[in-house]
XYZ file of C-alpha atoms in Angstrom:
676
model
C -16.157 10.288 34.548
C -15.149 13.018 36.986
C -12.622 15.806 36.476
C -10.381 14.142 39.078
C -10.213 11.024 36.887
C -9.147 13.154 33.907
C -6.350 14.624 36.007
C -5.107 11.150 36.817
C -5.120 10.079 33.173
C -3.448 13.071 31.454
C -0.275 15.092 31.890
C -0.385 18.889 32.362
C -0.491 20.054 28.723
C -2.822 17.200 27.787
C -5.187 18.155 30.602
C -5.126 21.806 29.516
C -5.940 20.795 25.932
C -8.733 18.443 26.977
C -10.432 20.953 29.273
C -10.054 24.095 27.083
C -13.309 23.722 25.207
C -14.317 27.291 24.297
C -12.794 29.184 21.356
C -10.283 28.096 18.687
C -7.483 25.865 19.915
C -4.450 24.564 18.027
C -2.780 21.566 19.675
C 0.819 21.238 18.458
C 1.608 17.608 19.100
C 4.623 15.508 18.311
C 4.765 11.825 17.423
C 3.545 9.512 20.175
C 2.448 12.386 22.429
C -1.177 11.260 22.770
C -3.051 13.353 20.169
C -5.953 10.945 19.758
C -6.076 10.387 23.513
C -6.477 14.141 24.089
C -9.266 14.434 21.498
C -11.224 11.541 23.017
C -10.873 12.937 26.545
C -11.799 16.389 25.234
C -15.045 15.046 23.751
C -15.787 13.149 26.980
C -15.155 16.315 29.003
C -17.476 18.334 26.736
C -20.253 15.790 27.260
C -19.662 15.823 31.026
C -20.064 19.628 30.958
C -23.496 19.257 29.361
C -22.627 20.028 25.741
C -25.111 18.074 23.551
C -23.741 15.209 21.454
C -25.316 16.725 18.337
C -23.244 19.909 18.755
C -19.918 18.063 18.390
C -18.272 17.251 15.056
C -14.999 15.258 15.119
C -13.267 14.847 11.757
C -10.415 12.513 10.906
C -8.868 10.965 7.798
C -9.558 7.247 7.858
C -12.589 5.141 8.705
C -10.405 3.114 11.053
C -9.331 6.206 13.021
C -12.933 7.465 13.214
C -14.169 4.094 14.476
C -11.417 3.823 17.087
C -12.101 7.354 18.319
C -15.824 6.668 18.648
C -15.189 3.422 20.562
C -12.790 5.175 22.967
C -15.274 7.954 23.740
C -18.026 5.392 24.370
C -15.728 3.479 26.727
C -14.870 6.670 28.633
C -18.445 7.926 28.938
C -20.243 4.563 29.053
C -22.956 6.078 26.857
C -24.363 5.011 23.468
C -23.709 8.437 21.859
C -26.100 7.949 18.931
C -26.101 11.681 18.114
C -22.338 12.220 18.201
C -20.736 12.787 14.781
C -17.280 11.219 14.444
C -16.440 10.683 10.793
C -14.017 11.191 7.937
C -14.178 14.413 5.896
C -15.665 12.504 2.962
C -18.308 10.750 5.064
C -19.327 14.106 6.529
C -19.511 15.635 3.035
C -21.712 12.754 1.900
C -24.133 13.392 4.764
C -24.365 17.072 3.757
C -25.094 16.172 0.106
C -27.767 13.659 1.126
C -29.352 16.294 3.341
C -29.477 18.907 0.546
C -29.482 16.784 -2.630
C -32.322 18.647 -4.375
C -30.714 22.021 -3.705
C -27.566 20.728 -5.460
C -29.564 19.399 -8.441
C -29.529 15.702 -7.503
C -32.250 13.240 -6.550
C -32.066 11.707 -3.072
C -31.053 8.282 -4.394
C -27.877 9.476 -6.148
C -24.982 7.057 -6.760
C -21.337 7.413 -5.748
C -19.042 6.471 -8.635
C -15.974 4.392 -7.841
C -12.823 4.542 -9.992
C -14.133 1.955 -12.480
C -17.415 3.857 -12.982
C -15.455 7.073 -13.306
C -13.142 5.701 -16.015
C -16.169 4.385 -17.927
C -17.783 7.838 -17.867
C -14.529 9.506 -18.975
C -14.342 7.111 -21.959
C -17.966 7.906 -22.796
C -17.235 11.643 -22.546
C -14.316 11.248 -24.967
C -16.679 9.574 -27.445
C -19.219 12.358 -26.949
C -16.540 14.866 -27.926
C -15.348 12.708 -30.855
C -11.967 12.182 -29.199
C -12.225 8.436 -28.605
C -9.631 7.670 -31.279
C -7.094 9.963 -29.615
C -4.436 8.200 -27.538
C -5.277 9.267 -23.973
C -3.891 8.145 -20.616
C -7.210 7.724 -18.803
C -5.614 7.737 -15.369
C -3.728 10.972 -16.100
C -6.880 12.550 -17.557
C -8.840 11.531 -14.474
C -6.170 13.195 -12.319
C -6.455 16.404 -14.358
C -10.241 16.409 -13.881
C -9.754 15.859 -10.150
C -7.250 18.735 -9.888
C -9.588 21.043 -11.827
C -12.487 20.137 -9.580
C -10.676 20.726 -6.276
C -9.012 23.929 -7.469
C -5.418 22.699 -7.777
C -5.423 23.290 -11.526
C -6.960 25.787 -13.992
C -7.648 25.710 -17.721
C -4.878 27.065 -19.921
C -6.564 29.889 -21.800
C -3.558 32.030 -22.656
C -0.555 29.842 -23.376
C 0.578 29.453 -19.756
C 2.861 26.588 -18.809
C 3.235 24.637 -15.587
C 1.813 21.776 -13.566
C -1.127 23.871 -12.358
C -2.666 24.493 -15.790
C -4.467 22.019 -18.060
C -4.902 22.061 -21.834
C -8.043 23.926 -22.881
C -8.603 21.215 -25.529
C -9.737 18.925 -22.722
C -12.329 21.311 -21.336
C -15.227 20.008 -23.513
C -14.472 16.487 -22.268
C -14.525 17.716 -18.663
C -17.823 19.496 -19.258
C -19.268 16.340 -20.836
C -18.047 14.352 -17.828
C -19.699 16.735 -15.387
C -22.907 16.697 -17.431
C -22.799 12.896 -17.433
C -22.665 12.816 -13.639
C -25.806 14.943 -13.491
C -27.581 12.818 -16.133
C -26.799 9.591 -14.270
C -27.611 11.201 -10.898
C -24.126 10.407 -9.633
C -21.253 12.045 -7.774
C -17.583 11.120 -7.762
C -15.219 10.995 -4.788
C -14.046 14.606 -5.219
C -17.669 15.799 -5.202
C -18.014 14.602 -1.613
C -15.920 17.629 -0.611
C -16.520 20.021 -3.525
C -20.324 19.981 -3.444
C -20.684 20.746 0.306
C -18.213 23.609 -0.127
C -20.226 24.996 -3.064
C -23.405 24.600 -1.059
C -22.056 26.547 1.917
C -20.566 29.298 -0.264
C -23.660 29.766 -2.444
C -26.323 29.309 0.246
C -25.417 31.286 3.395
C -28.619 30.183 5.117
C -27.538 26.534 4.874
C -24.064 27.378 6.208
C -25.652 29.248 9.127
C -27.762 26.210 9.916
C -24.733 23.898 10.003
C -22.721 26.379 12.086
C -25.557 26.483 14.571
C -25.729 22.687 14.635
C -21.988 21.994 15.020
C -20.659 24.490 17.545
C -17.678 22.340 18.554
C -15.399 21.048 15.787
C -12.355 18.845 16.356
C -9.943 17.847 13.574
C -7.418 15.045 14.064
C -4.110 15.218 12.122
C -4.888 18.800 11.056
C -1.539 19.108 9.264
C -2.715 16.549 6.687
C -5.764 18.537 5.576
C -5.919 19.398 1.882
C -6.733 22.935 0.728
C -10.360 22.039 0.071
C -10.734 20.257 3.426
C -9.249 23.281 5.164
C -11.667 25.647 3.374
C -14.614 23.467 4.309
C -13.587 23.268 7.954
C -12.813 27.006 8.091
C -16.258 27.883 6.743
C -17.952 25.707 9.339
C -15.829 27.048 12.194
C -16.395 30.668 11.176
C -12.720 31.706 11.228
C -11.081 33.160 14.306
C -7.538 33.143 15.674
C -5.624 30.295 17.309
C -4.462 29.803 20.850
C -1.724 27.157 21.143
C -1.018 24.203 23.437
C 2.050 22.039 22.863
C 2.153 18.306 23.614
C 5.842 17.476 23.827
C 6.065 14.423 26.092
C 6.408 11.302 23.988
C 4.982 8.073 25.398
C 6.310 5.867 22.601
C 10.054 6.111 22.043
C 13.300 6.193 24.006
C 15.141 9.502 24.480
C 17.801 8.400 21.959
C 15.225 7.982 19.202
C 13.515 11.265 20.089
C 16.790 13.210 20.210
C 17.600 11.847 16.737
C 14.169 12.911 15.443
C 14.478 16.367 17.032
C 17.965 16.861 15.570
C 16.710 15.928 12.106
C 13.537 18.019 12.031
C 15.262 21.095 13.476
C 16.667 21.636 9.963
C 13.172 22.453 8.671
C 12.152 26.107 8.609
C 8.707 27.606 9.062
C 7.541 24.958 11.520
C 5.795 25.278 14.851
C 8.579 24.909 17.395
C 8.323 21.866 19.662
C 10.836 19.485 21.171
C 9.767 15.994 22.113
C 11.030 14.447 25.320
C 10.620 10.982 26.733
C 10.135 9.434 30.132
C 11.155 5.999 28.840
C 14.895 6.299 29.443
C 17.871 6.601 27.108
C 17.574 3.238 25.346
C 19.937 1.693 22.803
C 21.915 3.692 20.181
C 20.601 3.825 16.622
C 22.415 1.168 14.583
C 23.590 2.248 11.132
C 24.695 -0.401 8.650
C 26.208 -0.029 5.162
C 25.560 -3.345 3.357
C 27.269 -4.044 0.044
C 24.038 -4.136 -1.975
C 20.272 -4.618 -1.717
C 20.620 -8.402 -1.366
C 23.011 -8.044 1.568
C 20.687 -5.405 3.042
C 17.705 -7.755 2.892
C 19.735 -10.641 4.362
C 20.884 -8.392 7.209
C 17.331 -7.317 8.074
C 16.007 -10.883 7.958
C 18.916 -12.191 10.065
C 18.501 -9.449 12.692
C 14.776 -10.139 12.987
C 15.387 -13.868 13.277
C 18.076 -13.411 15.962
C 16.148 -10.804 17.979
C 13.018 -12.950 17.874
C 15.007 -15.766 19.505
C 17.357 -13.881 21.848
C 14.791 -11.362 23.105
C 11.722 -13.625 22.766
C 9.984 -11.104 20.537
C 6.991 -11.827 18.333
C 7.180 -11.127 14.632
C 4.569 -8.380 14.874
C 7.032 -6.465 17.082
C 9.036 -5.618 13.944
C 8.329 -2.935 11.330
C 10.410 -2.625 8.135
C 9.953 0.704 6.331
C 10.935 1.677 2.787
C 10.548 4.949 0.892
C 8.943 3.198 -2.097
C 7.175 -0.121 -2.432
C 9.599 -1.301 -5.150
C 12.399 -1.570 -2.561
C 10.533 -4.298 -0.697
C 10.929 -7.216 -3.099
C 14.471 -8.202 -2.022
C 13.350 -8.041 1.599
C 10.382 -10.266 0.762
C 12.779 -12.740 -0.823
C 14.972 -12.764 2.296
C 11.943 -13.290 4.549
C 10.898 -16.164 2.324
C 14.347 -17.742 2.637
C 14.291 -17.420 6.440
C 10.647 -18.580 6.790
C 9.732 -15.252 8.395
C 5.990 -14.503 8.112
C 5.194 -10.970 6.965
C 2.478 -8.744 5.550
C 2.826 -5.885 3.077
C 0.995 -2.613 3.705
C 0.789 0.527 1.601
C 1.516 -1.241 -1.646
C 1.410 -4.540 -3.441
C 3.454 -7.500 -2.271
C 5.919 -8.658 -4.915
C 4.109 -11.980 -5.034
C 0.753 -10.228 -5.469
C 1.813 -8.226 -8.538
C -0.304 -9.168 -11.536
C 2.583 -10.336 -13.700
C 4.015 -12.522 -10.914
C 0.608 -14.004 -10.084
C 0.150 -14.816 -13.783
C 3.411 -16.776 -13.966
C 2.764 -18.539 -10.643
C -0.722 -19.462 -11.903
C 0.787 -21.068 -15.005
C 3.136 -23.053 -12.757
C 0.258 -24.151 -10.532
C -1.870 -25.294 -13.469
C 1.099 -27.244 -14.826
C 1.402 -28.877 -11.396
C -2.347 -29.413 -11.017
C -4.906 -28.777 -13.786
C -7.708 -28.991 -11.194
C -6.649 -25.672 -9.648
C -9.664 -23.739 -10.979
C -8.602 -20.397 -9.499
C -5.232 -20.440 -11.269
C -6.688 -21.860 -14.491
C -9.300 -19.118 -14.773
C -6.543 -16.547 -14.283
C -4.520 -17.787 -17.266
C -7.239 -19.064 -19.602
C -7.242 -15.743 -21.470
C -3.798 -14.438 -20.457
C -2.277 -13.633 -22.900
C -5.522 -12.772 -24.697
C -6.611 -15.713 -26.856
C -10.294 -14.952 -27.485
C -11.739 -16.865 -24.534
C -14.029 -14.242 -23.034
C -16.442 -13.914 -20.108
C -19.361 -15.695 -21.789
C -17.155 -18.708 -22.583
C -15.860 -18.890 -19.014
C -19.431 -18.616 -17.695
C -20.514 -21.496 -19.956
C -17.551 -23.622 -18.840
C -18.399 -22.920 -15.202
C -21.986 -24.025 -15.855
C -20.794 -27.305 -17.452
C -18.446 -27.920 -14.510
C -21.240 -27.254 -12.032
C -23.701 -29.492 -13.890
C -21.248 -32.386 -14.166
C -19.650 -31.814 -10.750
C -16.197 -31.568 -12.279
C -13.332 -29.053 -12.570
C -13.027 -26.401 -15.307
C -10.201 -28.388 -16.936
C -12.491 -31.419 -17.220
C -15.243 -29.203 -18.657
C -12.872 -28.053 -21.416
C -11.957 -31.678 -22.070
C -15.614 -32.681 -22.362
C -16.222 -29.948 -24.937
C -13.150 -30.825 -26.953
C -14.035 -34.509 -26.873
C -17.597 -33.813 -28.013
C -16.322 -31.731 -30.899
C -13.795 -34.342 -31.996
C -16.637 -36.888 -32.119
C -18.694 -34.577 -34.321
C -21.330 -33.882 -31.673
C -23.274 -30.625 -31.469
C -21.085 -28.129 -29.684
C -22.243 -25.767 -26.955
C -20.424 -22.951 -28.748
C -21.684 -21.936 -32.177
C -18.517 -19.897 -32.655
C -16.015 -22.321 -34.196
C -13.122 -19.997 -33.321
C -13.799 -20.278 -29.590
C -13.785 -24.073 -29.772
C -10.457 -23.947 -31.578
C -9.027 -21.584 -28.949
C -10.085 -23.955 -26.152
C -8.417 -26.875 -27.913
C -5.240 -24.861 -28.431
C -5.238 -23.739 -24.778
C -5.475 -27.345 -23.612
C -2.671 -28.357 -25.967
C -0.528 -25.461 -24.705
C -0.892 -26.554 -21.072
C -0.077 -30.169 -21.975
C 3.027 -28.999 -23.858
C 4.148 -26.774 -20.986
C 3.660 -29.681 -18.589
C 5.746 -31.994 -20.749
C 8.508 -29.368 -20.953
C 8.439 -28.692 -17.213
C 8.705 -32.328 -16.183
C 11.093 -33.434 -18.935
C 14.272 -34.937 -17.511
C 17.761 -35.634 -18.814
C 18.261 -38.973 -20.489
C 20.920 -41.320 -19.134
C 23.084 -40.535 -22.169
C 22.860 -36.786 -21.528
C 23.673 -37.280 -17.859
C 26.708 -39.368 -18.787
C 27.832 -36.783 -21.333
C 27.143 -33.930 -18.935
C 25.293 -32.044 -21.647
C 21.860 -30.521 -21.697
C 21.360 -30.818 -25.434
C 20.933 -27.061 -25.732
C 18.244 -27.032 -23.036
C 18.197 -25.776 -19.481
C 17.122 -28.565 -17.113
C 16.792 -26.400 -14.016
C 13.416 -25.158 -12.773
C 14.523 -21.555 -13.351
C 15.552 -22.369 -16.937
C 12.290 -24.172 -17.619
C 10.316 -21.274 -16.146
C 12.166 -18.838 -18.405
C 11.376 -21.064 -21.390
C 7.716 -21.156 -20.337
C 7.560 -17.351 -20.208
C 8.991 -17.236 -23.736
C 6.628 -19.922 -25.061
C 3.487 -18.091 -23.898
C 5.008 -14.819 -25.220
C 4.341 -12.914 -22.017
C 6.492 -10.024 -23.236
C 4.200 -9.660 -26.255
C 1.241 -9.727 -23.887
C 2.701 -6.862 -21.813
C 3.421 -4.764 -24.917
C -0.114 -5.322 -26.243
C -1.596 -4.533 -22.837
C 0.238 -1.219 -22.447
C 0.196 -0.007 -26.048
C 2.750 2.085 -27.920
C 5.006 4.889 -26.730
C 8.097 5.242 -24.545
C 6.132 5.621 -21.312
C 4.007 2.548 -21.984
C 7.016 0.467 -23.035
C 8.788 1.390 -19.789
C 5.797 0.082 -17.818
C 5.879 -3.180 -19.777
C 9.665 -3.419 -19.309
C 9.353 -2.843 -15.557
C 6.844 -5.699 -15.265
C 9.041 -7.991 -17.337
C 12.002 -7.156 -15.096
C 9.868 -8.283 -12.156
C 9.430 -11.647 -13.867
C 13.197 -11.845 -14.427
C 13.688 -11.116 -10.733
C 11.234 -13.900 -9.877
C 13.238 -16.340 -12.014
C 16.488 -15.204 -10.322
C 14.826 -15.989 -6.978
C 14.305 -19.561 -8.193
C 17.962 -19.685 -9.325
C 19.192 -18.568 -5.889
C 16.978 -21.169 -4.231
C 18.287 -23.889 -6.549
C 21.909 -23.027 -5.679
C 21.303 -23.540 -1.943
C 23.192 -26.766 -1.098
C 20.668 -27.535 1.650
C 17.865 -27.873 -0.902
C 17.711 -31.515 -1.944
C 14.475 -31.082 -3.918
C 14.535 -28.201 -6.406
C 11.523 -29.253 -8.457
C 8.283 -27.464 -9.278
C 6.236 -28.921 -6.428
C 8.862 -27.995 -3.829
C 9.005 -24.405 -5.100
C 5.213 -24.014 -5.116
C 4.996 -25.423 -1.596
C 7.673 -22.969 -0.513
C 5.862 -19.875 -1.743
C 2.338 -21.014 -0.879
C 2.475 -19.390 2.567
C 3.412 -16.074 0.975
C 1.004 -16.047 -1.946
C -2.103 -17.366 -0.252
C -4.643 -14.916 1.159
C -3.910 -13.912 4.742
C -5.935 -15.766 7.313
C -5.889 -15.356 11.068
C -2.455 -14.413 12.367
C -0.701 -17.016 14.482
C 0.569 -16.304 17.977
C 3.880 -14.997 16.647
C 2.192 -12.558 14.263
C 3.823 -11.187 11.102
C 6.510 -8.628 10.370
C 5.031 -5.438 8.908
C 6.721 -4.492 5.633
C 5.456 -1.113 4.462
C 6.161 2.256 2.919
C 6.926 5.135 5.281
C 3.710 6.839 4.166
C 1.706 3.828 5.343
C 3.412 3.793 8.739
C 1.866 7.063 9.950
C 0.097 6.491 13.252
C 1.741 3.091 13.832
C 4.490 2.039 16.213
C 6.754 -0.992 16.701
C 9.252 -1.992 19.387
C 11.879 -2.551 16.668
C 12.018 -0.642 13.359
C 14.263 -1.048 10.313
C 14.503 1.821 7.798
C 15.883 0.399 4.545
C 17.366 2.316 1.624
C 18.505 5.459 3.440
C 20.401 6.625 0.374
C 20.666 9.793 -1.664
C 18.013 9.689 -4.367
C 15.698 7.577 -2.222
C 15.589 9.582 1.026
C 14.948 12.324 -0.012
C 13.447 10.854 -3.171
C 15.028 12.270 -6.322
C 11.661 12.861 -8.033
C 10.510 15.154 -5.234
C 13.502 17.400 -5.941
C 13.960 16.990 -9.709
C 10.279 17.545 -10.577
C 10.152 20.897 -8.774
C 9.717 23.896 -11.055
C 11.955 26.244 -9.070
C 14.331 26.332 -6.105
C 11.584 27.371 -3.680
C 9.441 24.362 -4.567
C 12.487 22.076 -4.409
C 13.311 23.358 -0.913
C 9.714 22.798 0.187
C 9.735 19.282 -1.214
C 12.977 18.509 0.597
C 11.438 19.644 3.878
C 8.457 17.364 3.222
C 10.868 14.475 2.615
C 12.621 15.322 5.894
C 9.244 15.233 7.696
C 8.669 11.814 6.172
C 12.019 10.557 7.492
C 11.057 12.011 10.878
C 7.873 9.925 10.744
C 9.947 6.821 9.986
C 12.321 7.388 12.916
C 9.528 8.018 15.419
C 7.753 4.749 14.601
C 10.376 2.976 16.763
C 9.755 2.470 20.468
C 12.939 0.721 21.607
C 15.349 -0.068 18.772
C 16.052 1.544 15.410
C 18.184 0.130 12.595
C 18.974 2.155 9.452
C 20.553 0.605 6.358
C 22.219 2.440 3.465
C 23.543 0.350 0.564
C 26.952 0.964 -1.016
C 25.549 -0.196 -4.377
C 22.000 -0.772 -5.623
C 20.815 -2.386 -8.823
C 18.893 -0.137 -11.201
C 17.415 -2.126 -14.054
C 20.359 -4.175 -15.418
C 23.329 -2.502 -13.726
C 24.539 -1.805 -10.199
C 25.044 1.880 -9.373
C 27.225 3.397 -6.649
C 25.157 4.877 -3.802
C 25.766 7.707 -1.355
C 24.224 7.779 2.131
C 21.154 9.961 2.609
C 22.142 13.541 3.519
C 19.566 13.323 6.318
C 21.811 10.854 8.164
C 24.304 13.668 8.795
C 21.534 15.699 10.448
C 21.110 13.089 13.197
C 23.403 13.870 16.177
C 26.302 11.509 15.599
C 26.727 10.510 19.252
C 23.369 8.727 18.981
C 24.558 6.463 16.153
C 26.526 3.241 16.394
C 27.867 1.530 13.283
C 26.624 -2.019 13.291
C 29.079 -4.713 14.361
C 27.827 -8.307 14.529
C 27.917 -9.318 18.180
C 29.231 -12.734 19.180
C 26.427 -14.623 20.936
C 26.846 -15.617 24.589
C 26.710 -19.305 25.566
C 23.080 -18.861 26.693
C 22.179 -17.163 23.420
C 23.924 -19.904 21.429
C 21.940 -22.505 23.340
C 18.682 -20.653 22.651
C 19.513 -20.374 18.949
C 20.377 -24.079 18.839
C 17.038 -24.933 20.428
C 15.248 -22.736 17.903
C 17.085 -24.409 15.025
C 16.099 -27.816 16.436
C 12.452 -26.728 16.516
C 12.646 -25.682 12.865
C 14.194 -29.008 11.841
C 11.462 -30.885 13.703
C 8.807 -28.739 12.031
C 10.265 -29.474 8.582
C 10.382 -33.195 9.321
C 6.770 -33.082 10.439
C 5.763 -31.406 7.152
C 7.569 -33.972 4.984
């Protein structure tokens, strides 16, 4: 690749950044301005100038970003680049530890503990310190240990208070945990950054060797570096001042969207000044809509996506729907389900993939079909009924041997026992539990498929029972005592009970979804099989996307680095954007102001994900637990120049658009007829 080709591929500031390869350089780049493009061209230019591959270290934050960067450089240079290091911070740290394991007190074949291994070692450390009987939130304790290790927290030795000090009573447990890692020749995820930093600080000769090896260091998304990542990078780079290059031309969004983003972020202080501009034209105004509640909001988003997909012949993967928190997505999922809009959830768990919802759906599937082994194995010991791993393994072996389903294997065992034959299980209690489980499923099935008698129909009475699918599902949840299961799973205390209550509210929401579906006059079949068929496309594992793709439903955090022709930002309300916890949890006004600026940056990220169209919704009311609360619009909406905003008014379709929508409706009817 010649220098002339670089000139043809980059604008002025990009070219300056890509060809300035000596000395420290800070590239101040806005959203969609080609940051990754500049880094890849910069590496290619370095290689063209004769800089060895082994002298270049490019660091980024995700494996996906590192892989994409490496592929782009290879495409530009048409070289294999086996000695070029493009990796995440953690992968680089791991390579350093492997290179100097003995110096750090580890053997070469050390293990990397995942979260499960880590929790097991923390439990063991509590036992070592005779604190196993103490009620401890393992996740919170693990977070304390992590903060101590990376320097965000210190031990409270003199009665200090605050979020950056930890109780000295926990220090022996931490020491036992650290000792355990050494004994088991293991490191945890934090060690992948902490240990290289310790190595460089305590062994100057090793640091000198790495500085000599990596003379050119590039860091993508530098603003996202943690304190420890920054210290590690600074040590390697050897300090020095910055020279600045600004990338301000945006290649993603229209000028309307960029002007809105610039107007918003200008309210932040202490930022590197830059103003994005676009060569893509003015574009459409930002549409702001104030739906009555979260249900109306979700219906609006689904309807807009459906109409735009038809009228503008867009694919579903052209749409991104962003929320501040994952919990706001469930109503939108429900609306997508109602409109048969395919979607995928990123940056959180889909409502239908939450454990408590999957448990209830699994019960429904087993009631509909006992041969569904996957669902049966999920509920066989949920709630806990003493049927453990060894029992399940034995049942699986019987099923495999007899070429039958798990349900049939249970039946064979129960039959053998009733006939007085020698049982596979010596433990009489387990056999009893299996019999009771089978009886429970049979009872639930009878309840689910029970119908009104002719007399009850004539009298118009339900005999004290609910004959709807939603009512029967609610009765099923009560019969298996799922609430008791949640309480037992989470333990005692206000915090734990709130977690259990939140999960139970999710189940209530699931049942309300069934109720809404049953009330639809177009639904002629509101039975169990129809409902399971309806949600099967949502709850099954994602396979290959079809030609129309799927709408991306995600948190704003997860949307960093992504872009969509059309973006919806849902829940732009006070308390959500900015999020109330970010302000309320601050210890003083300075921290609160800093948190608000971070929330504003997050909203800036959300706005700049849109390439052509941006819709923002702000509910007038939103349900919180059992009641609907009045909502105020996000204060950030006032910071967007008002001439860029248009309040949404449903547009009457033209004759051509009506014809297109009619054709689309006809296609859907034909598709439904083909399925039936």
